[in-house]
Coordinates of C-alpha atoms and ligand atoms in Angstrom, one line a residue:
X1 CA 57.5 43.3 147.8
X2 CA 59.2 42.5 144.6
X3 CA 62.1 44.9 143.5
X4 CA 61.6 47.5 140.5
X5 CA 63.2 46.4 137.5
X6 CA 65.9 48.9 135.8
X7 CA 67.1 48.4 132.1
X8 CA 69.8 50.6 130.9
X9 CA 70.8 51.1 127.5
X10 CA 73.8 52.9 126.8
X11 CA 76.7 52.5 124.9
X12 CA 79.2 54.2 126.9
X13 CA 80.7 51.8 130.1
X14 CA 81.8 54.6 132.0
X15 CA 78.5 56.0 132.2
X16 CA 76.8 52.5 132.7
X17 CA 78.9 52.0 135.8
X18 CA 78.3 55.2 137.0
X19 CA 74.6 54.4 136.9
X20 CA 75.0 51.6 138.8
X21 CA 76.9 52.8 141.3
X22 CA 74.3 56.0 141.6
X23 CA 71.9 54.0 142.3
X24 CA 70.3 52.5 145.5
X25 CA 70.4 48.6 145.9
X26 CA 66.8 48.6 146.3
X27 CA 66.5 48.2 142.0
X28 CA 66.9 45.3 139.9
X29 CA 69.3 46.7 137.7
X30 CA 70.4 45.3 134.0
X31 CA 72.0 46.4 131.2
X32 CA 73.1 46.5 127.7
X33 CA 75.9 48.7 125.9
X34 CA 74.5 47.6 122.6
X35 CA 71.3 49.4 121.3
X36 CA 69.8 46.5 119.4
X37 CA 70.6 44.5 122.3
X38 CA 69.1 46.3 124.9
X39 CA 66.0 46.3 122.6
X40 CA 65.4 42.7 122.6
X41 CA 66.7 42.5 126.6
X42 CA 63.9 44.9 127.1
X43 CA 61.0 42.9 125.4
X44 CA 62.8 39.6 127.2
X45 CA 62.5 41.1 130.4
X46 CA 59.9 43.8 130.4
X47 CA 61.5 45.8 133.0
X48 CA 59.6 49.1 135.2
X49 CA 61.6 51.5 133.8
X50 CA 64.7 52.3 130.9
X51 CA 67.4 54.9 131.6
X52 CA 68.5 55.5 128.0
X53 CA 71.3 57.2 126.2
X54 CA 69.8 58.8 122.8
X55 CA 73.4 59.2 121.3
X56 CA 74.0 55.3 120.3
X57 CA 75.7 53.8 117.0
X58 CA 73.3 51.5 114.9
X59 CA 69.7 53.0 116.5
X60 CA 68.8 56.2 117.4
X61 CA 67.4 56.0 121.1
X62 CA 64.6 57.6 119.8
X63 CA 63.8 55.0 117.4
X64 CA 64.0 52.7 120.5
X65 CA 62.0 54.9 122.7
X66 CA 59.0 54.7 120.5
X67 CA 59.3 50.8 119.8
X68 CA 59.2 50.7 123.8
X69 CA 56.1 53.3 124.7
X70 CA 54.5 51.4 121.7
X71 CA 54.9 47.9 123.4
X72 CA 54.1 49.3 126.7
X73 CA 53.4 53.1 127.4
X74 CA 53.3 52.5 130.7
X75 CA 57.3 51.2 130.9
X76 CA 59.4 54.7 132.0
X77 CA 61.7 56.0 130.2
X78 CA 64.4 58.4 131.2
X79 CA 66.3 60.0 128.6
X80 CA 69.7 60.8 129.5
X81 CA 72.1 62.9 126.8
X82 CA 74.8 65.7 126.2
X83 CA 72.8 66.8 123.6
X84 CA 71.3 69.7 125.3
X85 CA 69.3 71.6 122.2
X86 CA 65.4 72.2 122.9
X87 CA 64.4 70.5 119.2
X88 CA 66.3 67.3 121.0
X89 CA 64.6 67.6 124.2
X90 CA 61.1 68.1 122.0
X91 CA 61.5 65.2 119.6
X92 CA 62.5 63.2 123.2
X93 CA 59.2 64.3 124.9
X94 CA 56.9 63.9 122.1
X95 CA 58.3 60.6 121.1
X96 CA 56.9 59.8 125.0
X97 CA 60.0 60.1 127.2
X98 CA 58.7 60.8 131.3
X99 CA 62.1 62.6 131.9
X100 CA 64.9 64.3 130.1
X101 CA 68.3 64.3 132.0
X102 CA 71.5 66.3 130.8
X103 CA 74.6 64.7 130.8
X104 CA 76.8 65.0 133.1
X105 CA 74.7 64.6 135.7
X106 CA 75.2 63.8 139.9
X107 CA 74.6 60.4 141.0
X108 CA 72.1 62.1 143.9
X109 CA 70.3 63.6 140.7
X110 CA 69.6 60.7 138.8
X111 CA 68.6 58.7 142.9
X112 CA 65.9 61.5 142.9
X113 CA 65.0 61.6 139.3
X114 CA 64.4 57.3 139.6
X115 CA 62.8 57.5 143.2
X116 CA 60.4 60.4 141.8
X117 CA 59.5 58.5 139.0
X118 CA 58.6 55.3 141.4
X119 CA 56.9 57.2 143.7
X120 CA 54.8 58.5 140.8
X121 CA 56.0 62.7 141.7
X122 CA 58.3 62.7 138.7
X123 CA 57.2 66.1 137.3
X124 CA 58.4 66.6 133.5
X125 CA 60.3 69.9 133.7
X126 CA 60.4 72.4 131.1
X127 CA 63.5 72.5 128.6
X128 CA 64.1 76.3 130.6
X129 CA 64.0 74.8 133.8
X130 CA 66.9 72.4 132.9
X131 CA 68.6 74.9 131.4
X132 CA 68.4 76.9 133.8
X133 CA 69.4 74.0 136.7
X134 CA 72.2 73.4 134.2
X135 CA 74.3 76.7 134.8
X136 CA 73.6 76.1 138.3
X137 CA 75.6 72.9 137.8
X138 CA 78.6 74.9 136.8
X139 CA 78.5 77.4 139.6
X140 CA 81.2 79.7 138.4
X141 CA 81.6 80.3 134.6
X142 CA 85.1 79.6 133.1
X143 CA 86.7 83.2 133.3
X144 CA 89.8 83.6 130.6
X145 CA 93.2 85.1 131.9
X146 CA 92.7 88.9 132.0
X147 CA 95.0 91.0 129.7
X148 CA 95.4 94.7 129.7
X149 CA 93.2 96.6 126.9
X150 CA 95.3 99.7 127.0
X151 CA 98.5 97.6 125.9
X152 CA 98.6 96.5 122.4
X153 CA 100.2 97.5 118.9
X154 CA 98.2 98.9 116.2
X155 CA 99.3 98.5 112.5
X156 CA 97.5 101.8 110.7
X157 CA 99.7 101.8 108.0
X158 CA 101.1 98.6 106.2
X159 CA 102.3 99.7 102.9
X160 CA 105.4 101.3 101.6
X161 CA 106.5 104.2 98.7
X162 CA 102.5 105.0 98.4
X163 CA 99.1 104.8 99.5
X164 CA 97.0 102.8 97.5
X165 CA 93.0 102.2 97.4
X166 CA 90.5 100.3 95.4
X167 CA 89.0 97.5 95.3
X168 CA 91.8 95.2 95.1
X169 CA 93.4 96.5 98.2
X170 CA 90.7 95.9 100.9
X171 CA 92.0 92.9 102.7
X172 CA 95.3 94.2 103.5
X173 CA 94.6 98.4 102.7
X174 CA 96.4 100.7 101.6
X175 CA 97.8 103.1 103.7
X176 CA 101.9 103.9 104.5
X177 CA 103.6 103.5 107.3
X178 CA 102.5 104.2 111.0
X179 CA 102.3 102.0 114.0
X180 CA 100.5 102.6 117.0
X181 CA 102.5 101.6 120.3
X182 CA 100.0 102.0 123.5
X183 CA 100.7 100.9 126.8
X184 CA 98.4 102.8 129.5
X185 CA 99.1 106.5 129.0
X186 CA 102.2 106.0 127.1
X187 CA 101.8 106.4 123.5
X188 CA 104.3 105.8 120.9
X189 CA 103.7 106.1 117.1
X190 CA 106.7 105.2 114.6
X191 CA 106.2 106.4 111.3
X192 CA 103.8 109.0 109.8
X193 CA 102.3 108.0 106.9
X194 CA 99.2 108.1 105.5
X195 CA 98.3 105.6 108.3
X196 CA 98.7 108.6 111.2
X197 CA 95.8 110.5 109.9
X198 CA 93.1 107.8 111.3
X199 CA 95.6 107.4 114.4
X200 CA 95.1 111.1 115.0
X201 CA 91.3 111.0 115.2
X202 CA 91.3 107.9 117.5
X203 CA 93.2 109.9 119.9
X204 CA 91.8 112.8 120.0
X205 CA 89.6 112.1 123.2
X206 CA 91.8 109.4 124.8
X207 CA 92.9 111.2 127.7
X208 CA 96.6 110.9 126.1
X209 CA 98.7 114.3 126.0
X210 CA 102.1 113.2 125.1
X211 CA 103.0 111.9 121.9
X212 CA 106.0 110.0 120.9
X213 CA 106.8 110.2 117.1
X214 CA 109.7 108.4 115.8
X215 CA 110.5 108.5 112.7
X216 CA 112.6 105.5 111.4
X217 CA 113.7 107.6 108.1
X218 CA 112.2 110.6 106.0
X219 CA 111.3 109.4 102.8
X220 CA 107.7 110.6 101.9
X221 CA 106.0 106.9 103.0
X222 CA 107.0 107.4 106.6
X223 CA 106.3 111.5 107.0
X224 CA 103.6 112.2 104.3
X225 CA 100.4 112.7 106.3
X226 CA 102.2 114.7 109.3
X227 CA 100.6 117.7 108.0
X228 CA 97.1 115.8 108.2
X229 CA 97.6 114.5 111.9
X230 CA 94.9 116.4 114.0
X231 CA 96.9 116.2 117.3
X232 CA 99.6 119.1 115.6
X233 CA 96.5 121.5 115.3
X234 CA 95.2 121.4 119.1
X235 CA 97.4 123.2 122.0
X236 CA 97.2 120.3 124.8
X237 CA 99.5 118.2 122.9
X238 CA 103.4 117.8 123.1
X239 CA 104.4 116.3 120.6
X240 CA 108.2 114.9 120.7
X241 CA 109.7 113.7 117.1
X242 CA 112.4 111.6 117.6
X243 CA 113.9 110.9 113.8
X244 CA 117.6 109.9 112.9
X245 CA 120.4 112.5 112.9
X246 CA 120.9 113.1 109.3
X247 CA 124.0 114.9 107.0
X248 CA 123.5 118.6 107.1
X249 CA 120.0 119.3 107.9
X250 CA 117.9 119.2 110.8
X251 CA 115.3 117.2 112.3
X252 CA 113.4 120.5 112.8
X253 CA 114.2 121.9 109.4
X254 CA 113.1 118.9 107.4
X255 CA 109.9 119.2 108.7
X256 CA 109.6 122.9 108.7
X257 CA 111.0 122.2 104.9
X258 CA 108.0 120.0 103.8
X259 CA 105.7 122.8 105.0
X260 CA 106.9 125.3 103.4
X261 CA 103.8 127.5 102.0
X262 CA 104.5 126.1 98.6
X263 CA 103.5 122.7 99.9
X264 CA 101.2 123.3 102.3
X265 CA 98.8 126.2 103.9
X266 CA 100.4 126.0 107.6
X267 CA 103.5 126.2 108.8
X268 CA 105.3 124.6 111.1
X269 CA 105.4 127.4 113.6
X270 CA 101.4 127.9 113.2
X271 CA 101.1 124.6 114.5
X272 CA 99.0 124.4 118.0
X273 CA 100.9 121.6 119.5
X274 CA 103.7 122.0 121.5
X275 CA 106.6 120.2 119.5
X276 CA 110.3 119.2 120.5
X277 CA 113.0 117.5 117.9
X278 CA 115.3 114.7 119.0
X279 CA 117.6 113.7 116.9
X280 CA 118.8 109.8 117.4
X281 CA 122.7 109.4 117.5
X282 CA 123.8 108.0 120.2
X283 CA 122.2 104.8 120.2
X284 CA 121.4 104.6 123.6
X285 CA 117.8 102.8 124.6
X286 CA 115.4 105.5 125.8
X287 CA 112.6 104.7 128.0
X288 CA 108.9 105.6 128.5
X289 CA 106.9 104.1 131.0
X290 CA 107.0 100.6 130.8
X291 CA 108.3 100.7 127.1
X292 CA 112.3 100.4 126.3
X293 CA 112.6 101.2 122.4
X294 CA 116.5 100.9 120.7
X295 CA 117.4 101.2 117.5
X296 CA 120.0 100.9 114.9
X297 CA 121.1 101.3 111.0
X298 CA 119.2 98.8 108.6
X299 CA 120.2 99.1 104.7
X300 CA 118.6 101.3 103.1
X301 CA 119.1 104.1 101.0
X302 CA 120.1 107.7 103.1
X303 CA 119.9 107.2 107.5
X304 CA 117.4 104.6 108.6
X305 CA 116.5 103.3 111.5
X306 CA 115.1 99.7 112.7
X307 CA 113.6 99.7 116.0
X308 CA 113.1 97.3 119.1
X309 CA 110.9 97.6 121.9
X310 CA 110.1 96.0 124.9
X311 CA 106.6 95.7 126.7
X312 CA 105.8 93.9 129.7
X313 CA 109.3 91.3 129.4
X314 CA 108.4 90.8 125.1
X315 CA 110.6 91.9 123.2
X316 CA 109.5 92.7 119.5
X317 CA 111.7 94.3 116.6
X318 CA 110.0 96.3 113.7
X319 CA 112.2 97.6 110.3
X320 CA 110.1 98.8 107.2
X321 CA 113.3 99.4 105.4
X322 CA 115.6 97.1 105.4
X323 CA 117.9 95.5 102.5
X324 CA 119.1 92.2 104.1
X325 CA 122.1 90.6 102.0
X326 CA 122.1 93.3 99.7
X327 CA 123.0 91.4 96.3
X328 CA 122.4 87.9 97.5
X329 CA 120.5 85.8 95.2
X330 CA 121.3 81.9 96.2
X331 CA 119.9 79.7 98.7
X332 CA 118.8 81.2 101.8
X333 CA 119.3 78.4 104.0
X334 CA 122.7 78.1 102.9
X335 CA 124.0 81.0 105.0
X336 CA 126.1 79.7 108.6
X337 CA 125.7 81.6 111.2
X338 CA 130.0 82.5 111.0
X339 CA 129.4 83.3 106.8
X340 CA 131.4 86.6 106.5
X341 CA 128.6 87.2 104.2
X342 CA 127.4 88.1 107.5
X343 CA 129.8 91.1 108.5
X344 CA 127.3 93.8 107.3
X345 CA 124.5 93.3 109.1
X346 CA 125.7 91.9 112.7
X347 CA 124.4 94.7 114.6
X348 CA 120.8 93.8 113.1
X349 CA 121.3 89.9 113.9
X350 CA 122.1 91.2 117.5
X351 CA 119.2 93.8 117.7
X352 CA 116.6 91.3 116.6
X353 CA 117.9 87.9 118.0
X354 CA 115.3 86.2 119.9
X355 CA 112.8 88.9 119.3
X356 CA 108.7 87.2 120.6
X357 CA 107.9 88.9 117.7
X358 CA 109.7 90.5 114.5
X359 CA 107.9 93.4 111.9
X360 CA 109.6 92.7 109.1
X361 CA 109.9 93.5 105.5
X362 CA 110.2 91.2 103.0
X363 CA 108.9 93.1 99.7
X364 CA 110.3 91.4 96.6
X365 CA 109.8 88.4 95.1
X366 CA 113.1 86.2 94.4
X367 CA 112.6 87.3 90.5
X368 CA 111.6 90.7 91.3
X369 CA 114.8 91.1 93.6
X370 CA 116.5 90.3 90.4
X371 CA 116.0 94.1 89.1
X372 CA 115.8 95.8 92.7
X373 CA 118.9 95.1 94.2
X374 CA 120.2 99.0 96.1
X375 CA 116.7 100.0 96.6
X376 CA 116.9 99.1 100.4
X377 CA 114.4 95.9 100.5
X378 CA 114.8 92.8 101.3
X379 CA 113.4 89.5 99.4
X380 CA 111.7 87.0 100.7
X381 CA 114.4 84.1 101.0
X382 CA 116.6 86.8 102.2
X383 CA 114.2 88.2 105.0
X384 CA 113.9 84.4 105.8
X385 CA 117.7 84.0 106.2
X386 CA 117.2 87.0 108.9
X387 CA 114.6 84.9 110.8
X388 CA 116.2 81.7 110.9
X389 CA 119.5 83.6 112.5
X390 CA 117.7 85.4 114.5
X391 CA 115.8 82.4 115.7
X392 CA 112.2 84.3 115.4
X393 CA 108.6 82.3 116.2
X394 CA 106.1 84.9 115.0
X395 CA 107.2 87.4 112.0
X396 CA 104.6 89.7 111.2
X397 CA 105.6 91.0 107.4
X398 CA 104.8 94.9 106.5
X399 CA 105.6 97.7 104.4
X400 CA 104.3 95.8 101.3
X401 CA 105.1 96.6 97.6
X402 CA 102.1 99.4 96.3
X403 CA 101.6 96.9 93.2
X404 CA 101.2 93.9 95.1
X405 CA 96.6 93.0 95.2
X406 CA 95.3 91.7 98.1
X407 CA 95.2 88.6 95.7
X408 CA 99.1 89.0 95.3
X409 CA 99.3 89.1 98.7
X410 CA 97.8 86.3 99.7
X411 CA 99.7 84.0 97.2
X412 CA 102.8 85.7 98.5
X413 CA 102.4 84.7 101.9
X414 CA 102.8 80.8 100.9
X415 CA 105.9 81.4 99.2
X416 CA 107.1 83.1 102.7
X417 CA 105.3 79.6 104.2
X418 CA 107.2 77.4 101.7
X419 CA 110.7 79.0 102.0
X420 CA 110.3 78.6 106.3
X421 CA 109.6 75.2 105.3
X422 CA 111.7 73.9 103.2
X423 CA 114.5 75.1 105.6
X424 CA 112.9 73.9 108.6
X425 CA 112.3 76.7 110.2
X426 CA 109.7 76.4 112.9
X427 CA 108.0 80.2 112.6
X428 CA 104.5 81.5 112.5
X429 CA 104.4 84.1 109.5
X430 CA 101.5 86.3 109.0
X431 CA 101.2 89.8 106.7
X432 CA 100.4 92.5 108.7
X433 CA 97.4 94.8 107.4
X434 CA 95.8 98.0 108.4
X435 CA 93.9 97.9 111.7
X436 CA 95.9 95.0 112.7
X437 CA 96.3 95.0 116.7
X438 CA 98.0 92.6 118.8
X439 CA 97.6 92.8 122.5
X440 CA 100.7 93.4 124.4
Ligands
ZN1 ZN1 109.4 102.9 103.3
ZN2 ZN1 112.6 104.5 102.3

């Protein structure tokens, strides 16, 4: 008996010698890896049955799966394709294919699918039914690395002085300082401005019982809405304020001071929580769980504090507040790591060196900076001199100016881009904005 003829069109050689090699010697087998050339090797040699590729430059297979079933609709034709949409495998079947194979597909597959169609028990299946024999084909779905849900920083307050709201302040928002550092049980907020009084709500039912406040510095962006933080109001919750150790008055007394019935209906000592006051002084790291914060001076106006924490071996540095070369106004990239315009702000350079990822003010603009110098932030080229010697990959910029749009914003962030730039400086910068959470 005389061998069944096999033409296959398809541009890819790969595939065509994969075809071959799939199938039993018992076929005449040809081929063509050009489409207009497999059209005219197929009227030449009029072969039992075409295994072709849809996907081809110059023709669509399709085009060339008509002209066949329109010469001879009794020649087979197997579509094979990556294209796995059901309008492709309808145009495919309507245009006359007997058989619709997804690519990539098992030499013992395509054997059966060929053999079927000989023995005339090639049944058309329907687009769910090779769909459906198309998971099977991956057994086991990809699966991403796991990471820990309850480990992550929150951003619910990115802006500094006051809160703002309004329409041009949606993209970033508008709230003052608070971040949200979670790991498991542990919670740790720094800051409580207007940003806490969300933070407060969200948890409420989390399980969570201890509460660690720092407070880098007590101007009213980074205590204002500590009256308005739910927690302080119900009696499961111990609440320990960790703030810096100021000049004369207490930790304790400055907040009992901003409740003071003038300011505000309930005192401190009304309060439900349970509360304790540390005051920071002796710079030693403390320790919660799996979380290591220190801390240190940055330049600003009365005691502030910058922080660093680590989570999980990452080490990340946050300062709201922070004047970095006071007074400077040339080039950034200018400053050697031995300047002894340096002196100042060693202790920072240390804290923050090699941090995975820096929180970092950068408020003024080179010309605004011009006007601001001693009101304890830093401008951009400055804060950029501050991540090139403290060799930082990802700086995530807060605290922004109350006057600065969402439009302001967003043009400010490529000046940060071109300053990293034009010094080289190979470091992701993004603005941080309220709701912003990055998994630890
Ligand atoms: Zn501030
Ligand atoms: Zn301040």
């Amino acid at each position: 008996m005389q061998k069944k003829s096999i033409l296959i069109i398809e541009d890819s050689k790969f595939i065509t010698s994969f075809i071959f090699k799939s199938l039993k010697n018992d076929y005449d087998i040809s081929s063509s890896l050009d489409p207009e050339e497999g059209l005219r090797k197929y009227f030449d040699e009029q072969p039992d049955l075409v295994i072709l590729d849809i996907m081809m430059p110059k023709i669509n297979g399709i085009e060339i799966l008509k002209k066949i079933k329109d010469f001879n609709p009794k020649t087979g034709v197997i579509v094979t394709s990556g294209r796995t949409l059901a309008q492709d495998y309808q145009l495919a079947i309507e245009s006359g294919a007997d058989f619709y194979l997804f690519k990539p597909f098992s030499p013992k597959r395509l054997q059966q699918v060929v053999d079927n169609f000989f023995s005339g028990t090639l049944k058309l299946g329907s687009y769910e039914e090779l769909v459906e024999e198309n998971k099977k084909k991956a057994k086991i779905s990809y699966l991403p690395p796991k990471h820990n849900k309850n480990s992550y920083i929150k951003f619910w307050g990115t802006r500094g002085s006051i809160p703002v709201s309004g329409k041009e302040y949606i993209s970033f928002g508008g709230n003052t300082s608070c971040l949200e550092i979670r790991r498991n049980d542990e919670l740790i907020i720094i800051d409580a401005g207007t940003g806490i009084h969300g933070l407060g709500y969200d948890i409420l039912n989390s399980g969570i019982k201890t509460i660690h406040l720092f407070i880098g510095h007590t101007h009213w962006d980074h205590i204002q809405a500590f009256p308005f933080f739910t927690p302080v109001y119900i009696d499961h919750f111990e609440i320990n304020i960790y703030a810096p150790k100021g000049f004369g008055m207490s930790v304790e007394d400055l907040f009992s001071g901003m409740l003071r019935r003038e300011y505000f209906p309930v005192k401190l000592e009304e309060m439900a929580a349970k509360f304790k006051f540390i005051e920071l002084a002796d710079f030693k790291p403390l320790q919660f769980g799996d979380i290591k914060i220190s801390y240190d001076y940055t330049i600003h106006p009365g005691i502030t504090f910058g922080f660093c924490f680590e989570i999980d071996g990452k080490k990340i540095g946050y300062a709201t507040d922070n004047e970095f070369l006071t007074g400077y106004h040339s080039d950034p990239h200018k400053i050697k790591d031995n300047d002894s315009i340096l002196e100042p702000y060693r202790h920072l350079i240390k804290m923050f060196k090699d941090c995975d990822i820096l929180i970092h003010e950068a408020q003024y603009l080179p010309q605004e900076y011009e006007s601001k110098v001693g009101w304890g932030h830093s401008s951009i080229p400055n804060a950029v001199a501050l991540i090139r010697l403290c060799n930082i990959k990802h700086w995530i910029v807060t605290h922004h100016d109350p006057i600065h749009t969402d439009d302001f914003l967003k043009n400010k962030l490529q000046i940060h881009r071109n300053i990293l730039k034009e010094g080289n400086i190979d470091c992701f910068v993004e603005l941080a904005y309220d709701g912003l959470k990055i998994p630890m």
